[in-house]
PDB file of C-alpha atoms in Angstrom:
ATOM      1  CA  MET A   1      -4.108 -20.548  17.476  1.00 32.00           C
ATOM      2  CA  LYS A   2      -0.530 -21.213  16.494  1.00 41.00           C
ATOM      3  CA  LEU A   3       2.021 -19.094  18.492  1.00 41.00           C
ATOM      4  CA  GLN A   4       5.095 -17.728  16.632  1.00 49.00           C
ATOM      5  CA  GLN A   5       8.384 -19.310  17.690  1.00 70.00           C
ATOM      6  CA  LEU A   6      11.464 -17.332  17.876  1.00 78.00           C
ATOM      7  CA  MET A   7      14.644 -18.197  16.110  1.00 85.00           C
ATOM      8  CA  SER A   8      18.084 -16.970  16.251  1.00 87.00           C
ATOM      9  CA  LEU A   9      19.595 -14.655  13.752  1.00 89.00           C
ATOM     10  CA  ARG A  10      22.165 -17.367  12.806  1.00 88.00           C
ATOM     11  CA  ASP A  11      19.671 -19.929  12.089  1.00 88.00           C
ATOM     12  CA  LEU A  12      17.732 -17.546  10.052  1.00 87.00           C
ATOM     13  CA  TYR A  13      20.855 -16.227   7.883  1.00 87.00           C
ATOM     14  CA  LYS A  14      22.563 -19.742   7.445  1.00 80.00           C
ATOM     15  CA  GLN A  15      25.702 -19.500   5.704  1.00 74.00           C
ATOM     16  CA  PRO A  16      28.942 -21.503   5.635  1.00 67.00           C
ATOM     17  CA  GLU A  17      30.933 -18.470   6.584  1.00 74.00           C
ATOM     18  CA  PRO A  18      29.456 -16.733   9.712  1.00 68.00           C
ATOM     19  CA  SER A  19      31.005 -13.393   8.508  1.00 76.00           C
ATOM     20  CA  GLN A  20      28.825 -13.501   5.386  1.00 86.00           C
ATOM     21  CA  ALA A  21      25.790 -14.249   7.425  1.00 87.00           C
ATOM     22  CA  GLU A  22      26.351 -11.110   9.334  1.00 88.00           C
ATOM     23  CA  LYS A  23      26.990  -9.085   6.280  1.00 89.00           C
ATOM     24  CA  ASN A  24      23.812 -10.262   4.730  1.00 90.00           C
ATOM     25  CA  PHE A  25      21.940  -9.107   7.765  1.00 91.00           C
ATOM     26  CA  SER A  26      23.406  -5.627   7.374  1.00 92.00           C
ATOM     27  CA  ALA A  27      22.379  -5.551   3.750  1.00 91.00           C
ATOM     28  CA  ASP A  28      18.670  -6.247   4.876  1.00 90.00           C
ATOM     29  CA  LEU A  29      18.972  -3.718   7.686  1.00 92.00           C
ATOM     30  CA  ALA A  30      20.672  -1.033   5.233  1.00 92.00           C
ATOM     31  CA  GLU A  31      17.438  -1.406   2.795  1.00 87.00           C
ATOM     32  CA  ASN A  32      15.047  -0.860   5.656  1.00 86.00           C
ATOM     33  CA  LEU A  33      16.575   1.532   8.106  1.00 89.00           C
ATOM     34  CA  HIS A  34      13.045   3.010   8.897  1.00 87.00           C
ATOM     35  CA  THR A  35      12.300  -0.208  10.978  1.00 87.00           C
ATOM     36  CA  LEU A  36      14.889   0.963  13.459  1.00 91.00           C
ATOM     37  CA  GLU A  37      12.837   4.214  14.154  1.00 88.00           C
ATOM     38  CA  VAL A  38      15.851   6.321  15.056  1.00 91.00           C
ATOM     39  CA  GLY A  39      15.438   9.085  12.395  1.00 88.00           C
ATOM     40  CA  ASN A  40      15.355   9.849   8.832  1.00 86.00           C
ATOM     41  CA  PHE A  41      18.236   8.411   6.908  1.00 89.00           C
ATOM     42  CA  GLU A  42      18.241   7.366   3.266  1.00 80.00           C
ATOM     43  CA  ASP A  43      21.768   6.895   1.645  1.00 82.00           C
ATOM     44  CA  ALA A  44      22.881   3.677   3.541  1.00 91.00           C
ATOM     45  CA  GLU A  45      26.320   2.175   2.673  1.00 93.00           C
ATOM     46  CA  THR A  46      27.506  -1.223   4.197  1.00 93.00           C
ATOM     47  CA  GLU A  47      30.854  -2.177   5.151  1.00 93.00           C
ATOM     48  CA  SER A  48      31.727   1.483   5.151  1.00 93.00           C
ATOM     49  CA  ASN A  49      35.420   2.516   5.457  1.00 93.00           C
ATOM     50  CA  VAL A  50      36.496   4.055   8.750  1.00 92.00           C
ATOM     51  CA  GLY A  51      40.305   4.333   8.778  1.00 87.00           C
ATOM     52  CA  THR A  52      41.527   0.730   8.365  1.00 89.00           C
ATOM     53  CA  ARG A  53      38.288  -0.721   9.636  1.00 92.00           C
ATOM     54  CA  ARG A  54      34.643  -0.946   8.282  1.00 93.00           C
ATOM     55  CA  ALA A  55      31.553  -0.037   9.995  1.00 95.00           C
ATOM     56  CA  ASP A  56      28.524  -2.267   9.220  1.00 95.00           C
ATOM     57  CA  ILE A  57      26.308   0.665   8.109  1.00 96.00           C
ATOM     58  CA  VAL A  58      26.696   4.261   7.682  1.00 96.00           C
ATOM     59  CA  ALA A  59      23.901   6.270   6.415  1.00 94.00           C
ATOM     60  CA  VAL A  60      23.167  10.046   6.029  1.00 92.00           C
ATOM     61  CA  GLY A  61      19.886  12.050   5.740  1.00 87.00           C
ATOM     62  CA  LYS A  62      17.728  14.745   7.214  1.00 82.00           C
ATOM     63  CA  ASP A  63      18.872  13.707  10.751  1.00 84.00           C
ATOM     64  CA  GLY A  64      22.557  13.925   9.967  1.00 89.00           C
ATOM     65  CA  THR A  65      24.950  10.823  10.167  1.00 94.00           C
ATOM     66  CA  LEU A  66      23.885   7.442  11.382  1.00 96.00           C
ATOM     67  CA  VAL A  67      26.301   4.681  12.264  1.00 97.00           C
ATOM     68  CA  VAL A  68      25.116   1.138  12.972  1.00 97.00           C
ATOM     69  CA  GLU A  69      26.937  -1.947  14.468  1.00 97.00           C
ATOM     70  CA  ASN A  70      25.025  -5.271  14.556  1.00 95.00           C
ATOM     71  CA  GLN A  71      25.844  -8.666  16.134  1.00 93.00           C
ATOM     72  CA  PHE A  72      24.273 -11.984  16.261  1.00 93.00           C
ATOM     73  CA  GLY A  73      23.602 -13.346  19.707  1.00 93.00           C
ATOM     74  CA  LYS A  74      24.525 -11.231  22.814  1.00 94.00           C
ATOM     75  CA  ALA A  75      26.222  -7.880  22.223  1.00 95.00           C
ATOM     76  CA  ASP A  76      29.913  -7.840  23.356  1.00 95.00           C
ATOM     77  CA  TRP A  77      32.140  -5.050  24.422  1.00 96.00           C
ATOM     78  CA  ASN A  78      34.141  -5.511  21.302  1.00 96.00           C
ATOM     79  CA  HIS A  79      31.313  -4.401  19.218  1.00 96.00           C
ATOM     80  CA  TRP A  80      30.332  -1.574  21.621  1.00 96.00           C
ATOM     81  CA  GLY A  81      33.966  -0.231  21.405  1.00 95.00           C
ATOM     82  CA  ARG A  82      33.791  -0.333  17.612  1.00 95.00           C
ATOM     83  CA  LEU A  83      30.624   1.499  17.602  1.00 96.00           C
ATOM     84  CA  ASP A  84      32.070   4.159  19.805  1.00 95.00           C
ATOM     85  CA  ALA A  85      35.100   4.627  17.729  1.00 95.00           C
ATOM     86  CA  TYR A  86      33.313   4.529  14.554  1.00 96.00           C
ATOM     87  CA  ALA A  87      30.634   7.100  15.560  1.00 95.00           C
ATOM     88  CA  ARG A  88      33.222   9.414  16.733  1.00 94.00           C
ATOM     89  CA  LEU A  89      35.295   9.321  13.569  1.00 94.00           C
ATOM     90  CA  LYS A  90      32.487   9.621  11.482  1.00 92.00           C
ATOM     91  CA  LYS A  91      31.026  12.553  13.458  1.00 93.00           C
ATOM     92  CA  ALA A  92      27.727  10.594  13.839  1.00 93.00           C
ATOM     93  CA  ASP A  93      24.518  12.137  15.032  1.00 93.00           C
ATOM     94  CA  VAL A  94      23.081   8.731  15.934  1.00 95.00           C
ATOM     95  CA  ALA A  95      24.904   5.561  17.122  1.00 96.00           C
ATOM     96  CA  VAL A  96      23.039   2.263  17.086  1.00 97.00           C
ATOM     97  CA  LEU A  97      23.949  -1.205  18.346  1.00 97.00           C
ATOM     98  CA  VAL A  98      21.640  -3.990  17.161  1.00 97.00           C
ATOM     99  CA  ALA A  99      21.732  -7.344  18.759  1.00 94.00           C
ATOM    100  CA  GLU A 100      19.640 -10.195  20.089  1.00 92.00           C
ATOM    101  CA  ASP A 101      20.492  -9.524  23.679  1.00 92.00           C
ATOM    102  CA  PHE A 102      22.386  -7.044  25.948  1.00 92.00           C
ATOM    103  CA  GLU A 103      23.872  -7.456  29.424  1.00 91.00           C
ATOM    104  CA  GLU A 104      22.758  -5.160  32.142  1.00 88.00           C
ATOM    105  CA  LEU A 105      26.069  -3.337  32.355  1.00 91.00           C
ATOM    106  CA  MET A 106      26.196  -2.372  28.867  1.00 93.00           C
ATOM    107  CA  ILE A 107      22.441  -1.165  29.346  1.00 90.00           C
ATOM    108  CA  ALA A 108      23.490   1.222  32.316  1.00 87.00           C
ATOM    109  CA  ALA A 109      26.707   2.111  30.418  1.00 91.00           C
ATOM    110  CA  CYS A 110      24.587   3.357  27.240  1.00 92.00           C
ATOM    111  CA  TYR A 111      22.146   5.303  29.626  1.00 86.00           C
ATOM    112  CA  LEU A 112      25.182   7.095  31.077  1.00 86.00           C
ATOM    113  CA  ARG A 113      26.651   7.685  27.648  1.00 89.00           C
ATOM    114  CA  ASN A 114      23.346   9.440  26.508  1.00 86.00           C
ATOM    115  CA  GLU A 115      23.565  11.726  29.593  1.00 78.00           C
ATOM    116  CA  GLU A 116      27.159  13.058  28.460  1.00 82.00           C
ATOM    117  CA  SER A 117      27.395  12.706  24.906  1.00 86.00           C
ATOM    118  CA  GLU A 118      25.971  14.922  21.912  1.00 86.00           C
ATOM    119  CA  ILE A 119      25.499  11.543  20.033  1.00 92.00           C
ATOM    120  CA  ARG A 120      22.307   9.937  20.294  1.00 93.00           C
ATOM    121  CA  TRP A 121      23.109   6.337  21.411  1.00 94.00           C
ATOM    122  CA  TYR A 122      20.697   3.423  20.754  1.00 95.00           C
ATOM    123  CA  LEU A 123      20.663  -0.309  21.920  1.00 95.00           C
ATOM    124  CA  ILE A 124      18.161  -2.133  19.845  1.00 95.00           C
ATOM    125  CA  GLN A 125      17.020  -5.795  20.331  1.00 92.00           C
ATOM    126  CA  VAL A 126      16.180  -7.696  17.188  1.00 92.00           C
ATOM    127  CA  GLN A 127      14.116 -10.773  17.119  1.00 87.00           C
ATOM    128  CA  ALA A 128      13.222 -13.299  14.360  1.00 86.00           C
ATOM    129  CA  ASN A 129      10.209 -15.345  14.238  1.00 80.00           C
ATOM    130  CA  SER A 130       9.506 -18.621  12.477  1.00 75.00           C
ATOM    131  CA  HIS A 131       7.726 -16.820   9.601  1.00 73.00           C
ATOM    132  CA  LYS A 132      11.147 -15.218   8.943  1.00 77.00           C
ATOM    133  CA  GLU A 133      10.097 -11.781  10.136  1.00 78.00           C
ATOM    134  CA  LEU A 134      12.150  -9.306  12.212  1.00 84.00           C
ATOM    135  CA  SER A 135      10.860  -7.060  14.755  1.00 84.00           C
ATOM    136  CA  PHE A 136      13.178  -4.288  16.497  1.00 89.00           C
ATOM    137  CA  HIS A 137      12.890  -3.091  20.289  1.00 87.00           C
ATOM    138  CA  HIS A 138      14.548  -0.039  21.691  1.00 88.00           C
ATOM    139  CA  VAL A 139      16.261  -1.316  24.923  1.00 88.00           C
ATOM    140  CA  VAL A 140      18.108   2.032  25.482  1.00 88.00           C
ATOM    141  CA  GLN A 141      17.345   5.353  23.473  1.00 86.00           C
ATOM    142  CA  PRO A 142      18.159   9.147  24.325  1.00 83.00           C
ATOM    143  CA  ILE A 143      16.190  10.721  26.791  1.00 68.00           C
ATOM    144  CA  ILE A 144      14.955  13.105  24.244  1.00 59.00           C
ATOM    145  CA  ASP A 145      15.345  11.268  20.921  1.00 51.00           C
ATOM    146  CA  ILE A 146      15.147  12.724  17.365  1.00 49.00           C
ATOM    147  CA  GLN A 147      11.453  12.302  17.056  1.00 46.00           C
ATOM    148  CA  THR A 148      10.441  13.907  20.215  1.00 47.00           C
ATOM    149  CA  GLU A 149      12.874  16.907  19.495  1.00 49.00           C
ATOM    150  CA  LYS A 150      11.622  17.399  15.992  1.00 48.00           C
ATOM    151  CA  LYS A 151       7.910  17.400  17.280  1.00 45.00           C
ATOM    152  CA  ALA A 152       8.817  20.165  19.662  1.00 43.00           C
ATOM    153  CA  GLU A 153      10.693  22.008  16.908  1.00 46.00           C
ATOM    154  CA  GLY A 154       8.384  21.712  14.054  1.00 45.00           C
ATOM    155  CA  GLY A 155       5.396  19.420  14.873  1.00 51.00           C
ATOM    156  CA  TYR A 156       4.247  17.122  12.060  1.00 62.00           C
ATOM    157  CA  SER A 157       5.115  16.703   8.371  1.00 82.00           C
ATOM    158  CA  GLU A 158       3.279  19.407   6.198  1.00 90.00           C
ATOM    159  CA  PHE A 159       3.551  17.205   3.031  1.00 93.00           C
ATOM    160  CA  TRP A 160       1.371  14.238   4.423  1.00 94.00           C
ATOM    161  CA  ALA A 161      -1.037  16.325   6.516  1.00 93.00           C
ATOM    162  CA  PRO A 162      -3.788  16.653   3.754  1.00 95.00           C
ATOM    163  CA  ILE A 163      -3.553  12.985   2.932  1.00 96.00           C
ATOM    164  CA  ARG A 164      -3.676  12.144   6.724  1.00 93.00           C
ATOM    165  CA  ASN A 165      -6.662  14.441   7.251  1.00 94.00           C
ATOM    166  CA  GLY A 166      -8.697  12.750   4.667  1.00 94.00           C
ATOM    167  CA  GLU A 167      -8.739  15.354   1.968  1.00 96.00           C
ATOM    168  CA  PHE A 168      -7.574  12.533  -0.592  1.00 95.00           C
ATOM    169  CA  GLY A 169      -9.933   9.755   0.722  1.00 94.00           C
ATOM    170  CA  GLU A 170     -10.118   7.577   3.608  1.00 94.00           C
ATOM    171  CA  LEU A 171      -7.546   4.789   2.606  1.00 94.00           C
ATOM    172  CA  PHE A 172      -4.377   6.476   3.663  1.00 94.00           C
ATOM    173  CA  ALA A 173      -6.001   8.826   6.240  1.00 92.00           C
ATOM    174  CA  GLY A 174      -4.711   8.545  10.038  1.00 87.00           C
ATOM    175  CA  ARG A 175      -2.568   9.981  12.597  1.00 82.00           C
ATOM    176  CA  PRO A 176      -0.328  12.854  11.846  1.00 82.00           C
ATOM    177  CA  VAL A 177       3.073  11.827  10.732  1.00 80.00           C
ATOM    178  CA  PRO A 178       6.157  12.952  12.825  1.00 71.00           C
ATOM    179  CA  ILE A 179       8.717  14.949  10.975  1.00 68.00           C
ATOM    180  CA  SER A 180      11.415  12.359  11.847  1.00 60.00           C
ATOM    181  CA  ASN A 181       9.553   9.667   9.970  1.00 66.00           C
ATOM    182  CA  ASP A 182       8.084  11.737   7.219  1.00 76.00           C
ATOM    183  CA  GLY A 183       9.674   9.538   4.456  1.00 81.00           C
ATOM    184  CA  TRP A 184       6.623   7.176   4.025  1.00 85.00           C
ATOM    185  CA  ILE A 185       3.046   6.173   5.147  1.00 89.00           C
ATOM    186  CA  GLY A 186       1.604   2.731   4.461  1.00 87.00           C
ATOM    187  CA  GLU A 187      -1.465   0.438   4.436  1.00 88.00           C
ATOM    188  CA  THR A 188      -1.603  -3.338   4.791  1.00 86.00           C
ATOM    189  CA  ILE A 189      -3.754  -5.737   2.765  1.00 87.00           C
ATOM    190  CA  ASN A 190      -3.511  -9.414   2.445  1.00 83.00           C
ATOM    191  CA  ARG A 191      -0.149  -9.458   4.258  1.00 80.00           C
ATOM    192  CA  ILE A 192       1.392  -7.060   1.723  1.00 89.00           C
ATOM    193  CA  ARG A 193       2.584  -3.596   2.764  1.00 88.00           C
ATOM    194  CA  ILE A 194       1.859  -0.660   0.538  1.00 93.00           C
ATOM    195  CA  TRP A 195       4.190   2.337   0.996  1.00 90.00           C
ATOM    196  CA  LEU A 196       3.560   5.749  -0.317  1.00 94.00           C
ATOM    197  CA  CYS A 197       7.425   6.872  -0.258  1.00 90.00           C
ATOM    198  CA  LEU A 198       8.756  10.561  -0.393  1.00 89.00           C
ATOM    199  CA  LEU A 199      12.485  11.233  -1.025  1.00 84.00           C
ATOM    200  CA  ASN A 200      14.335  14.513  -1.599  1.00 80.00           C
ATOM    201  CA  GLN A 201      13.938  14.422  -5.430  1.00 85.00           C
ATOM    202  CA  ARG A 202      11.406  11.512  -6.288  1.00 89.00           C
ATOM    203  CA  CYS A 203       8.383   9.808  -4.780  1.00 93.00           C
ATOM    204  CA  TYR A 204       7.231   6.183  -5.396  1.00 94.00           C
ATOM    205  CA  ILE A 205       4.947   3.447  -4.259  1.00 95.00           C
ATOM    206  CA  GLN A 206       6.629   0.268  -2.838  1.00 92.00           C
ATOM    207  CA  LEU A 207       5.064  -3.188  -2.202  1.00 93.00           C
ATOM    208  CA  ASP A 208       6.810  -5.270   0.561  1.00 88.00           C
ATOM    209  CA  PHE A 209       6.225  -9.097   0.704  1.00 85.00           C
ATOM    210  CA  ARG A 210       7.347 -10.625   3.860  1.00 72.00           C
ATOM    211  CA  GLY A 211       7.465 -14.350   5.358  1.00 67.00           C
ATOM    212  CA  GLU A 212       7.638 -17.568   3.677  1.00 70.00           C
ATOM    213  CA  ASN A 213       7.462 -18.001  -0.158  1.00 81.00           C
ATOM    214  CA  HIS A 214       7.651 -14.220  -0.438  1.00 84.00           C
ATOM    215  CA  SER A 215       9.006 -14.344  -3.907  1.00 87.00           C
ATOM    216  CA  GLU A 216       6.200 -16.572  -5.238  1.00 90.00           C
ATOM    217  CA  ARG A 217       3.549 -14.536  -3.697  1.00 90.00           C
ATOM    218  CA  ARG A 218       5.169 -11.402  -5.222  1.00 93.00           C
ATOM    219  CA  ASN A 219       4.994 -13.194  -8.651  1.00 94.00           C
ATOM    220  CA  LYS A 220       1.319 -13.947  -8.373  1.00 94.00           C
ATOM    221  CA  ILE A 221       0.471 -10.404  -7.249  1.00 95.00           C
ATOM    222  CA  MET A 222       2.458  -8.820 -10.018  1.00 96.00           C
ATOM    223  CA  THR A 223       0.400 -10.536 -12.723  1.00 96.00           C
ATOM    224  CA  LEU A 224      -2.296  -7.806 -11.649  1.00 96.00           C
ATOM    225  CA  PHE A 225       0.106  -5.244 -12.997  1.00 97.00           C
ATOM    226  CA  PRO A 226       0.979  -5.977 -16.579  1.00 95.00           C
ATOM    227  CA  GLU A 227       4.242  -4.111 -17.786  1.00 92.00           C
ATOM    228  CA  SER A 228       2.244  -2.734 -20.797  1.00 94.00           C
ATOM    229  CA  GLU A 229       0.411  -0.551 -18.289  1.00 95.00           C
ATOM    230  CA  TYR A 230       2.616  -0.266 -15.365  1.00 96.00           C
ATOM    231  CA  ASP A 231       6.373   0.753 -14.760  1.00 95.00           C
ATOM    232  CA  TYR A 232       8.078  -0.977 -11.880  1.00 94.00           C
ATOM    233  CA  GLU A 233      11.242  -2.737 -10.723  1.00 91.00           C
ATOM    234  CA  TYR A 234      12.002  -5.362  -8.082  1.00 90.00           C
ATOM    235  CA  LYS A 235      14.163  -4.942  -4.995  1.00 81.00           C
ATOM    236  CA  ASP A 236      15.244  -7.854  -3.004  1.00 76.00           C
ATOM    237  CA  THR A 237      16.818  -8.697   0.473  1.00 68.00           C
ATOM    238  CA  THR A 238      17.101 -12.143   2.354  1.00 62.00           C
ATOM    239  CA  LEU A 239      13.845 -11.285   4.245  1.00 64.00           C
ATOM    240  CA  ILE A 240      11.785  -8.891   2.138  1.00 72.00           C
ATOM    241  CA  VAL A 241      11.167  -8.625  -1.466  1.00 82.00           C
ATOM    242  CA  SER A 242       9.696  -5.634  -3.039  1.00 88.00           C
ATOM    243  CA  ALA A 243       8.222  -4.015  -6.132  1.00 93.00           C
ATOM    244  CA  MET A 244       8.695  -0.218  -6.557  1.00 92.00           C
ATOM    245  CA  PHE A 245       6.398   1.845  -8.712  1.00 96.00           C
ATOM    246  CA  PRO A 246       7.885   5.268  -9.708  1.00 95.00           C
ATOM    247  CA  VAL A 247       5.202   8.065  -9.404  1.00 96.00           C
ATOM    248  CA  ILE A 248       6.943  11.384 -10.278  1.00 95.00           C
ATOM    249  CA  ASP A 249      10.668  12.564 -10.304  1.00 93.00           C
ATOM    250  CA  LYS A 250       9.927  15.279  -7.947  1.00 92.00           C
ATOM    251  CA  GLY A 251      10.308  15.051  -4.088  1.00 89.00           C
ATOM    252  CA  ARG A 252      10.466  16.745  -0.714  1.00 85.00           C
ATOM    253  CA  LYS A 253      12.512  19.705  -1.970  1.00 84.00           C
ATOM    254  CA  ASP A 254      10.023  20.482  -4.658  1.00 91.00           C
ATOM    255  CA  GLN A 255       7.373  22.162  -2.560  1.00 91.00           C
ATOM    256  CA  ASP A 256       5.615  23.782  -5.410  1.00 94.00           C
ATOM    257  CA  ALA A 257       4.732  20.337  -6.939  1.00 95.00           C
ATOM    258  CA  TRP A 258       3.456  18.958  -3.526  1.00 95.00           C
ATOM    259  CA  PRO A 259      -0.342  19.220  -4.531  1.00 96.00           C
ATOM    260  CA  GLU A 260       0.600  17.239  -7.761  1.00 97.00           C
ATOM    261  CA  MET A 261       2.885  14.728  -5.896  1.00 97.00           C
ATOM    262  CA  ARG A 262       0.122  14.065  -3.227  1.00 97.00           C
ATOM    263  CA  GLU A 263      -2.507  13.384  -5.894  1.00 97.00           C
ATOM    264  CA  LYS A 264      -0.425  11.073  -8.009  1.00 97.00           C
ATOM    265  CA  LEU A 265       0.871   9.231  -4.966  1.00 97.00           C
ATOM    266  CA  VAL A 266      -2.647   8.657  -3.582  1.00 97.00           C
ATOM    267  CA  ALA A 267      -3.987   7.626  -6.981  1.00 97.00           C
ATOM    268  CA  MET A 268      -1.557   5.189  -7.784  1.00 97.00           C
ATOM    269  CA  GLY A 269      -1.465   3.826  -4.109  1.00 97.00           C
ATOM    270  CA  THR A 270      -5.394   3.528  -4.237  1.00 97.00           C
ATOM    271  CA  ASP A 271      -5.413   1.690  -7.525  1.00 97.00           C
ATOM    272  CA  ILE A 272      -2.693  -0.712  -6.585  1.00 97.00           C
ATOM    273  CA  TYR A 273      -4.592  -1.296  -3.232  1.00 96.00           C
ATOM    274  CA  THR A 274      -7.976  -1.794  -5.132  1.00 96.00           C
ATOM    275  CA  LYS A 275      -6.429  -4.332  -7.476  1.00 96.00           C
ATOM    276  CA  ILE A 276      -5.071  -6.493  -4.867  1.00 95.00           C
ATOM    277  CA  ASN A 277      -8.423  -6.329  -2.717  1.00 94.00           C
ATOM    278  CA  GLU A 278     -10.422  -7.300  -5.721  1.00 94.00           C
ATOM    279  CA  SER A 279      -8.302 -10.342  -6.633  1.00 93.00           C
ATOM    280  CA  ASP A 280      -8.406 -13.618  -5.252  1.00 83.00           C
ATOM    281  CA  LEU A 281      -4.624 -13.862  -4.754  1.00 81.00           C
TER     282      LEU A 281
END
């Protein structure tokens, strides 16, 4: 068995200008905020103006406003201070510092901050492996985070419940979906992640391809879905390339259409899964 080796973000995002490498990481993170598991946020903006400065990421969504600062290597107090200022000026509900390592004093300070602040503070460690895949780990999180709080207030997502209960077949059945993460459910096949995605005004299927040669792999897989039969568009970041299949221009707010949306999401997701499963690709 070949063990995965860790690599630094700076080696992963090689650029002549170090600042551009960190901007590229911010862009990737903004496209995949759900990987942080800090709440439900949709409209992410990178290099967002805050006075005369710019925050790495500012996003809004069901759980309010999110501010993210990220840093290659070990987090320093300069970035901690920036996050503090940006979060307060943006009146953030959630503040996140992402880095590859944290010193003990900063960890202790973040715990204390969560005891006295109305903002939810996170320190999140990011690691990259030799397959160019990222993983995120909560080093510090609020004593009661958004997911726990939402469970106490309202339980699990009503939209996904019939699907997870198996009423639409077994493929996408599973554990209940917390309200804080009710924007998607997924299934993996042949190292491809198939997401059923729900936004406020639309829903769609997204295929994520990660790792080495991900663009070439996507090109091969997408031959299973001729443009004469399927409508889709590509979305690319440095680490992940995706294909998005629109399902219906109705979303979370259109509760009267939920039965139709569930049926169409599962039908298309199952069709895509089956074609990939039956292929030799």
